[in-house]
Short mmCIF file of C-alpha atoms in Angstrom, two decimals:
data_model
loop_
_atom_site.label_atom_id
_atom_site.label_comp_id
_atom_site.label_asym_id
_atom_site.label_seq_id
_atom_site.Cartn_x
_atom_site.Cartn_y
_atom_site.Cartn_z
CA UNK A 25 -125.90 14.79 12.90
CA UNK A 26 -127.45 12.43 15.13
CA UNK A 27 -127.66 8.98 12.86
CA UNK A 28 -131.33 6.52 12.90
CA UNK A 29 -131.10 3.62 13.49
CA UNK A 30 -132.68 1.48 10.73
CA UNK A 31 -133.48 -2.30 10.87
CA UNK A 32 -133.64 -4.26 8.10
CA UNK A 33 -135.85 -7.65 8.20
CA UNK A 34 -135.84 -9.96 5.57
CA UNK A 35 -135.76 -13.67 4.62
CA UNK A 36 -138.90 -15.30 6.35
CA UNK A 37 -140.94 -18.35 5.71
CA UNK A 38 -142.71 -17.82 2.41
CA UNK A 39 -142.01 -18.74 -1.21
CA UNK A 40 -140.19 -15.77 -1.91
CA UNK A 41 -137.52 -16.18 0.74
CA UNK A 42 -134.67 -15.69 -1.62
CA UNK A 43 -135.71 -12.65 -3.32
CA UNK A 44 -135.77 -11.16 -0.29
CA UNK A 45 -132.58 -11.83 -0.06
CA UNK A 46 -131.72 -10.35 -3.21
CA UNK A 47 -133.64 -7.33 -2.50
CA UNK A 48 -132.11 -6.91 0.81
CA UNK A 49 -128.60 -6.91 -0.31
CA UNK A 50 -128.99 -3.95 -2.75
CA UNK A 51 -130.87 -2.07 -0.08
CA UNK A 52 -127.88 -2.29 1.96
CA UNK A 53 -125.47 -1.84 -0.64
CA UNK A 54 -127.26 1.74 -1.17
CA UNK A 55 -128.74 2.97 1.96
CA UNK A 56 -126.61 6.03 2.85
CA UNK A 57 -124.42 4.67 6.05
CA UNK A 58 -123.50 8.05 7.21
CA UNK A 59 -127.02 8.80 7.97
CA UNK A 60 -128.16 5.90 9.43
CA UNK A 61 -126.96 3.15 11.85
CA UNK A 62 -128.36 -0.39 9.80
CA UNK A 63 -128.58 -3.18 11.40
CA UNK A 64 -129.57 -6.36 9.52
CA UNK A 65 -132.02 -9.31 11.08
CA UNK A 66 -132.76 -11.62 9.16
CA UNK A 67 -136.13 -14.72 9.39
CA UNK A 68 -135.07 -18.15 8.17
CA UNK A 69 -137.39 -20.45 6.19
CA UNK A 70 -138.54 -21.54 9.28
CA UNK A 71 -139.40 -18.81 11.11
CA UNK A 72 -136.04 -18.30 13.21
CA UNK A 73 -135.10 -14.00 14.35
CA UNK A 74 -131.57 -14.15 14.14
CA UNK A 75 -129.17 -11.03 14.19
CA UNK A 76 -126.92 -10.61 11.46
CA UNK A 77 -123.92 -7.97 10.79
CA UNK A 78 -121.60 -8.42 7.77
CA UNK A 79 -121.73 -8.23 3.83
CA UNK A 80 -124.53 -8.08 1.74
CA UNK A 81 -122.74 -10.63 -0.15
CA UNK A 82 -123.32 -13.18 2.69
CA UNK A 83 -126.91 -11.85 2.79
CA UNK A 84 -127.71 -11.94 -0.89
CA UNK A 85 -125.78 -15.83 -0.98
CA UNK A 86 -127.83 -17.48 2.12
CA UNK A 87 -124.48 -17.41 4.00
CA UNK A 88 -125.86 -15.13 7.03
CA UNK A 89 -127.76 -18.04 8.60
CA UNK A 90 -124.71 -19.92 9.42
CA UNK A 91 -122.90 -16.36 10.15
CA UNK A 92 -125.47 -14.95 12.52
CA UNK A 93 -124.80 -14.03 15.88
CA UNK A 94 -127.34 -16.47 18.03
CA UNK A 95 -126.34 -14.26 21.30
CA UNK A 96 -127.68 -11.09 20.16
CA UNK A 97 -131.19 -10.68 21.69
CA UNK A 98 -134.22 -9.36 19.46
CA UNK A 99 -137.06 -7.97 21.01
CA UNK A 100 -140.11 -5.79 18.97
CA UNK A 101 -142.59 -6.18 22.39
CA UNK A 102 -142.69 -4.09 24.69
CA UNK A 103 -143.31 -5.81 28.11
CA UNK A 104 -142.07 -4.61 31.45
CA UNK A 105 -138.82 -3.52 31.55
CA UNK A 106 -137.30 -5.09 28.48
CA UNK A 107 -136.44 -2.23 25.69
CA UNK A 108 -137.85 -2.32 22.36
CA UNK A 109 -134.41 -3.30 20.45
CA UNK A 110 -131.56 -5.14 19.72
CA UNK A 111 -129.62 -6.27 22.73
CA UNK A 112 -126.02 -7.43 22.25
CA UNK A 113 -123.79 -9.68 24.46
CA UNK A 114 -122.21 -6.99 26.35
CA UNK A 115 -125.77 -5.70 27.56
CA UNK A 116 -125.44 -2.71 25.31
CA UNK A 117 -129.21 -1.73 23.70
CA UNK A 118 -129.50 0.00 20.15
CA UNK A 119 -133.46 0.97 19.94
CA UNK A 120 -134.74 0.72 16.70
CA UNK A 121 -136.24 4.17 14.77
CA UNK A 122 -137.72 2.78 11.99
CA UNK A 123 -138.30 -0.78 10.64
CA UNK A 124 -137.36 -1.46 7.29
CA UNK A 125 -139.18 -5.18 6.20
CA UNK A 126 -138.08 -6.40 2.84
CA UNK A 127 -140.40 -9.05 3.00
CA UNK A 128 -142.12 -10.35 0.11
CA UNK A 129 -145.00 -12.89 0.03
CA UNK A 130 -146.89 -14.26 3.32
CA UNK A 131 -145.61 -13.49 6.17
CA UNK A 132 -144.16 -10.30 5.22
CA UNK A 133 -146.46 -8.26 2.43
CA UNK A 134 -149.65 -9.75 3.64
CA UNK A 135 -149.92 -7.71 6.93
CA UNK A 136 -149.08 -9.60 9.43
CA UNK A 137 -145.57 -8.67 10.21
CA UNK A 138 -147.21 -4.93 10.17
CA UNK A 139 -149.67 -6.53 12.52
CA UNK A 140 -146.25 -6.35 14.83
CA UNK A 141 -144.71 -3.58 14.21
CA UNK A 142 -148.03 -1.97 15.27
CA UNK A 143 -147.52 -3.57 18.61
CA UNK A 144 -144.17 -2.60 19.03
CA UNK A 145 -144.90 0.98 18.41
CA UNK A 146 -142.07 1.02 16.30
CA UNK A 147 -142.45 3.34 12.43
CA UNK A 148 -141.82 0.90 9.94
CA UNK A 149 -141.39 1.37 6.07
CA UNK A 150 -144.46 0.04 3.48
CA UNK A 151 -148.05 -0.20 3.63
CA UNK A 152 -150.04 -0.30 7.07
CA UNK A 153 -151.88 -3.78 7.73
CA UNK A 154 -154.66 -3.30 5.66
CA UNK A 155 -153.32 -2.34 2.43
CA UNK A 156 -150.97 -5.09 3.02
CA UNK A 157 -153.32 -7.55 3.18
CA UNK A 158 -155.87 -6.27 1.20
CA UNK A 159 -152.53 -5.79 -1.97
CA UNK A 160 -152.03 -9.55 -0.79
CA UNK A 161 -154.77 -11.17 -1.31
CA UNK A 162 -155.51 -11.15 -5.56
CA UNK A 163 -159.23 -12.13 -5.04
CA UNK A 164 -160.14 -8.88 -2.30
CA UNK A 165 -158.10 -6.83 -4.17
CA UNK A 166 -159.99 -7.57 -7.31
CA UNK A 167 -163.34 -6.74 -5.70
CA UNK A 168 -161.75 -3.55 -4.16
CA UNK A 169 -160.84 -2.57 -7.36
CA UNK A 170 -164.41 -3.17 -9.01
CA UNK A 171 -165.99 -0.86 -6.33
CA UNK A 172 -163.54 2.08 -7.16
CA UNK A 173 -164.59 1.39 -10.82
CA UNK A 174 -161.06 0.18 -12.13
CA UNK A 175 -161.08 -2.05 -15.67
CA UNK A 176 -159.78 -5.38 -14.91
CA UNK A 177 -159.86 -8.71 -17.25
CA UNK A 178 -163.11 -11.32 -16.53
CA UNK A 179 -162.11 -13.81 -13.39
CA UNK A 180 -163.60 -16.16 -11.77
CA UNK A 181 -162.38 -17.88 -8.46
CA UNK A 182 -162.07 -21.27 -6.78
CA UNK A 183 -160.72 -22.83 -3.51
CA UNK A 184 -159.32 -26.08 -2.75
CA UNK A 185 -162.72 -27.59 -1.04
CA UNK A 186 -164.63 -26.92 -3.94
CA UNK A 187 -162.41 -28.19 -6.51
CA UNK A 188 -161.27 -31.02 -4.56
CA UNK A 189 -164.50 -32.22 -4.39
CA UNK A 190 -165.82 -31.29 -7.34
CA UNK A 191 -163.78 -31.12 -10.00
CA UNK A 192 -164.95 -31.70 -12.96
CA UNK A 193 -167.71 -28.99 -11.92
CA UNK A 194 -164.89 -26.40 -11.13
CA UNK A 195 -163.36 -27.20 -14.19
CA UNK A 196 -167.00 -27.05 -16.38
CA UNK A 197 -167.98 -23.66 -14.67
CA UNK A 198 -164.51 -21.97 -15.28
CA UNK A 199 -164.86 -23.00 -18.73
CA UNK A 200 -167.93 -21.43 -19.24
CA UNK A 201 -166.82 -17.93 -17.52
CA UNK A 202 -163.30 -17.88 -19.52
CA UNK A 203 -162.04 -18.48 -22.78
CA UNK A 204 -158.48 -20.20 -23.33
CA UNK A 205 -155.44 -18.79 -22.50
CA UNK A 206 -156.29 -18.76 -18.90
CA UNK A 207 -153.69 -17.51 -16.03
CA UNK A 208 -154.02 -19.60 -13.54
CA UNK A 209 -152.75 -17.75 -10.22
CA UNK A 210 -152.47 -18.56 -6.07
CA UNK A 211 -154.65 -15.79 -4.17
CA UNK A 212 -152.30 -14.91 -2.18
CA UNK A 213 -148.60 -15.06 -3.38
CA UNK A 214 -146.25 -12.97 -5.24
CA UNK A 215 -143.73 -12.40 -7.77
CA UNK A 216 -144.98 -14.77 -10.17
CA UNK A 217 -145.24 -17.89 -7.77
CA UNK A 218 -147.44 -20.68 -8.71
CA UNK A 219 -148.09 -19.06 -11.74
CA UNK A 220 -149.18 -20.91 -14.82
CA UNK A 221 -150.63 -19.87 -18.27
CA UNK A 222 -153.20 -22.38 -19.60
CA UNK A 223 -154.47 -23.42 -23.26
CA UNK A 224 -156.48 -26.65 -22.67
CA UNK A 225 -158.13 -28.77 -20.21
CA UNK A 226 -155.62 -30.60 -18.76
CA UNK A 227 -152.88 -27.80 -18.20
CA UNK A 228 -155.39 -26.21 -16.55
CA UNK A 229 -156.03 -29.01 -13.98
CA UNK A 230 -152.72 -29.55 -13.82
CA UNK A 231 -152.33 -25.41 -13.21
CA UNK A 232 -154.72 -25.34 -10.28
CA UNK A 233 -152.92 -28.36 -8.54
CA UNK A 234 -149.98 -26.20 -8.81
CA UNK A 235 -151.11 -23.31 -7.70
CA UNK A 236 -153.48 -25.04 -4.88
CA UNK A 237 -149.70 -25.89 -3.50
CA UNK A 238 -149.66 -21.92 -2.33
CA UNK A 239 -152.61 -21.36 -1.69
CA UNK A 240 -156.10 -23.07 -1.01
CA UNK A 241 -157.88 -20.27 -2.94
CA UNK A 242 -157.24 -19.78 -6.83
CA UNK A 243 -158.21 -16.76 -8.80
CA UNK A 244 -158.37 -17.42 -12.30
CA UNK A 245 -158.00 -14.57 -15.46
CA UNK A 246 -159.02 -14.12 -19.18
CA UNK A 247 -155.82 -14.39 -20.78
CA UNK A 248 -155.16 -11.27 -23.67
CA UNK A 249 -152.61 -10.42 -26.05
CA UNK A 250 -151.27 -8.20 -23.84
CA UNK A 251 -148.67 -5.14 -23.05
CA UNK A 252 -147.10 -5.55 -19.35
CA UNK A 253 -147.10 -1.99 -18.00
CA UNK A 254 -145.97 -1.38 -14.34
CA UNK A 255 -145.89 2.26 -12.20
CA UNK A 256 -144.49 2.49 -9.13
CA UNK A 257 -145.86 4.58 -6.45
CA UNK A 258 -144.26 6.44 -3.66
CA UNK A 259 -145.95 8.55 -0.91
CA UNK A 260 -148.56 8.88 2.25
CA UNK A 261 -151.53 11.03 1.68
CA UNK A 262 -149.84 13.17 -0.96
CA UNK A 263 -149.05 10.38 -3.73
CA UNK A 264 -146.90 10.23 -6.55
CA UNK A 265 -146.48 8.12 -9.40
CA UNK A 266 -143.73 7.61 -11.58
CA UNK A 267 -143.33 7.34 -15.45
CA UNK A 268 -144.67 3.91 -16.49
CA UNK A 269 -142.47 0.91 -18.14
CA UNK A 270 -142.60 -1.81 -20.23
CA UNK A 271 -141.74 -5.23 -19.47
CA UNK A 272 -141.25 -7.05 -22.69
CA UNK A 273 -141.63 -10.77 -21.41
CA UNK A 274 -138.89 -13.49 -22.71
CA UNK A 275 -141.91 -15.92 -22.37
CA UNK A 276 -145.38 -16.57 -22.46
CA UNK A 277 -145.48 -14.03 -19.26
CA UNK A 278 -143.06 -12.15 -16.78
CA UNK A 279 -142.61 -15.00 -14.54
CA UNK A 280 -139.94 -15.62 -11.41
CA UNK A 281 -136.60 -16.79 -13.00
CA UNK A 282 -137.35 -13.51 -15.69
CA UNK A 283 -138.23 -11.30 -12.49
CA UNK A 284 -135.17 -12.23 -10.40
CA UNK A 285 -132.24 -14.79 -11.46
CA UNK A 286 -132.07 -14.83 -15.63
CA UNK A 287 -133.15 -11.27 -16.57
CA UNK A 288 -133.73 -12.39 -19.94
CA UNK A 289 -136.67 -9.92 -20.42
CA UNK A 290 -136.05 -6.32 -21.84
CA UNK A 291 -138.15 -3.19 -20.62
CA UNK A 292 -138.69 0.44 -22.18
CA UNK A 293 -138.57 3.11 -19.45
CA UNK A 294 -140.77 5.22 -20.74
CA UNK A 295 -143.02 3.14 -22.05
CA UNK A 296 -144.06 3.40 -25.94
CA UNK A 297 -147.04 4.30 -25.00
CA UNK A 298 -149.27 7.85 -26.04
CA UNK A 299 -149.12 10.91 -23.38
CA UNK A 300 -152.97 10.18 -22.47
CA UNK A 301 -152.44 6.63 -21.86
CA UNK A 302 -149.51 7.47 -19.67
CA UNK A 303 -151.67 10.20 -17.44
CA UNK A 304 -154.58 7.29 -17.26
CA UNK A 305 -152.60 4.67 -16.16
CA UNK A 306 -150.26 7.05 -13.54
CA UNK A 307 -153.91 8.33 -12.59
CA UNK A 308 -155.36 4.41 -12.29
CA UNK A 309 -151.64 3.55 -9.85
CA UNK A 310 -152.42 6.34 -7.36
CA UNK A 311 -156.30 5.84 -7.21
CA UNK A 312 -155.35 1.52 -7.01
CA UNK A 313 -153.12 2.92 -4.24
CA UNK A 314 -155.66 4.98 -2.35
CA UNK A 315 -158.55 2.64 -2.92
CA UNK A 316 -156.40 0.15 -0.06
CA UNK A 317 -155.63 2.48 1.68
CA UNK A 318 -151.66 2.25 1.05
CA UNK A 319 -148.74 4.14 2.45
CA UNK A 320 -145.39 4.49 1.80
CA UNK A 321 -145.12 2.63 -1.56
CA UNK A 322 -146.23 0.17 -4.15
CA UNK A 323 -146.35 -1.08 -8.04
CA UNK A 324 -148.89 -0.98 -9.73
CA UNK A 325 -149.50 -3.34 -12.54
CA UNK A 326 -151.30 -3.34 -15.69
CA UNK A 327 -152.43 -4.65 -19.20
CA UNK A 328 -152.68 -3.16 -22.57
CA UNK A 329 -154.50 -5.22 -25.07
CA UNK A 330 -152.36 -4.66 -27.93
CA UNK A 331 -155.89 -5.49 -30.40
CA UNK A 332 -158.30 -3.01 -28.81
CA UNK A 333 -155.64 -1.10 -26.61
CA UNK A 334 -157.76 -1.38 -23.12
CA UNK A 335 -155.83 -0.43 -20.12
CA UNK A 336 -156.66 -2.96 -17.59
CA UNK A 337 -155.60 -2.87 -13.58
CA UNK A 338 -153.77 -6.56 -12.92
CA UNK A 339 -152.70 -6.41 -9.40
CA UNK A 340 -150.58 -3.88 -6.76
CA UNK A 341 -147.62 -4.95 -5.39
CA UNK A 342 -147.07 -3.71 -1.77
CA UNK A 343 -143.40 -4.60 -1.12
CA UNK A 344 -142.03 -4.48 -4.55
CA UNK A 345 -138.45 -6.22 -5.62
CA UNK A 346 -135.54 -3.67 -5.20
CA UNK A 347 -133.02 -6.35 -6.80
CA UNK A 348 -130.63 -4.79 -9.21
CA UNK A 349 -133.28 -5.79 -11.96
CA UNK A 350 -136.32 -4.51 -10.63
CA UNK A 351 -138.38 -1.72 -12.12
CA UNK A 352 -139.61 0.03 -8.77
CA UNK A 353 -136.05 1.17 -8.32
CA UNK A 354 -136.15 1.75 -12.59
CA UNK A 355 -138.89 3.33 -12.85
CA UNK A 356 -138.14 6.11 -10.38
CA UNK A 357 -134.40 6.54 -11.52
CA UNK A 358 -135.89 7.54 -15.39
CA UNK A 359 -138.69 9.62 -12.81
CA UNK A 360 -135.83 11.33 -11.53
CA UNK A 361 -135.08 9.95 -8.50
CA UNK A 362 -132.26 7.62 -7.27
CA UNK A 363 -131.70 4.75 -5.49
CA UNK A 364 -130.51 6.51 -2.18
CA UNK A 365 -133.06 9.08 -2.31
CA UNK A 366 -135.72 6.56 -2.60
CA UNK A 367 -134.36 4.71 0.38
CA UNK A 368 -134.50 8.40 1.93
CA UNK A 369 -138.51 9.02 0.88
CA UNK A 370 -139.23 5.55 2.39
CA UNK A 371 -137.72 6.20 6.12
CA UNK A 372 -139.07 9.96 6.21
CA UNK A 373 -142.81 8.78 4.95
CA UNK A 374 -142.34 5.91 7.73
CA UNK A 375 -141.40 8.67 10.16
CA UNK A 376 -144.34 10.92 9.12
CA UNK A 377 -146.83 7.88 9.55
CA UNK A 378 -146.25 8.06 13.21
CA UNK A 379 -146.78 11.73 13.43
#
């Protein structure tokens, strides 16, 4: 059997550099190495391609940068006579079947990598540009999901003109549109980055600054008393969702360090939650999905209010963790399908894309 050749990207200039990282190394550690050829290239924090082949270890630890091979030529554009691929010292070329980004944040879920790989002609794992940037970007997203008649929490929105020069305005108007706890959240960042939960006046302020360090537009939500539910997603046209879990947050909310380094928090796979609750909210994850236009895969998060037990949409995640912690990988194992075979689903739906 003739083996793909699969390249891995990861690292890359955004806040969630190390996850990636993280993520990368137990995609490697899994993917099934006698069917495909991986090769591993990795972005640096400031923007550097550099070719990397060795442990996951080195990749997960931050070691690669100072292991990488500097000689090994990248190239995703196709111009002239120069092959689309990975050209190594000797002169040898290995073309690249199918792109595999594990890129989380800007620069890698927000659609402009996929922007590339477009150009290059290449099939690439994950959502299309669109859906990336549309599952990027809270505040679209939010209105996206309002037109396809989805339940979200009251929000309100502000940017870092506005508030910079009027703040005491920004501050009087969100205010009026929220009660306290507010979540005060970047528009366009991920796993929990620039995050903060708000009670008063000042931690808000002092929220927004924070978050305005992302971002220079802030989306701002009713806080609840609240069940975290997440459902991951898998599929092109014909979509499938997989049982929902619980995160049961060590703190005020699920935030980075819980999500990736401590793993304090505990989940329930399935969640305690009643049969038609379930099929609403595996129902809600595929339309979400749909609705921006995704591909390949996604979670899909939501609230439960534990007083009134509304299921509210939060947000989709188009490049989801796949740490050893993470619930996409979770989620599908208690679905039925394992870590390998999801790595498996991903390549063949990038594969079909291009059909």
């Amino acid at each position: 059997m003739t083996k793909l050749n699969v390249a891995l990207i990861f690292g890359g200039k955004s806040g969630e550099h190390e996850v990636s990282l993280l993520s990368t190394a137990s995609i490697y550690k899994h993917i099934d190495k006698n069917k495909y050829n991986v090769f591993t290239i990795g972005i640096t924090k400031d923007g550097k391609w550099m070719y990397y082949e060795g442990s996951e270890e080195n990749i997960k630890n931050g070691e690669w940068v100072n292991l990488a091979n500097k000689n090994v030529e990248i190239n995703l554009i196709p111009s002239g006579s120069r092959e689309v691929g990975i050209r190594f010292e000797d002169g040898r070329v290995e073309n690249i079947d199918v792109l595999f980004p594990v890129l989380h944040g800007p620069y890698g879920e927000d659609g402009t990598i996929q922007g590339l790989f477009e150009i290059s002609q290449v099939p690439y794992v994950g959502c299309g540009v669109l859906a990336s940037s549309v599952g990027m970007d809270k505040l679209v997203c939010k209105k996206v999901f309002s037109q396809i008649g989805l339940p979200q929490v009251e929000y309100t929105y502000t940017n870092k003109w506005e508030f910079d020069n009027n703040t005491n305005q920004e501050l009087d108007n969100i205010e009026n549109k929220l009660k306290y706890p507010i979540f005060v959240k970047p528009a366009n960042m991920g796993s929990s980055v620039g995050i903060s939960k708000t009670t008063n006046r000042e931690e808000l302020l002092d929220g927004i600054n924070e978050a305005l360090k992302y971002d220079s537009r802030i989306v701002l939500e009713q806080g609840i008393n609240a069940r975290e539910i997440e459902v991951a997603v898998l599929g092109n046209y014909d979509v499938k969702a997989s049982i929902a879990g619980e995160i049961k947050p060590a703190k005020d909310f699920y935030d980075y360090e819980d999500k990736y380094l401590d793993g304090a928090s505990t989940y329930d796979i399935p969640a305690k939650i009643d049969q038609n609750t379930m099929s609403d909210i595996r129902r809600m994850a595929i339309e979400a999905f749909k609705g921006i236009d995704g591909k390949g895969l996604s979670r899909v998060d939501f609230f439960i209010d534990k007083d009134s037990g509304e299921v509210f949409i939060n947000e989709i995640n188009t490049l989801p963790g796949f740490t050893n912690i993470s619930m996409y990988p979770k989620m599908w194992e208690k679905t039925g399908l394992n870590y390998e075979d999801i790595i498996d689903n991903l390549i063949k739906l990038a594969l079909d894309s291009k059909k």
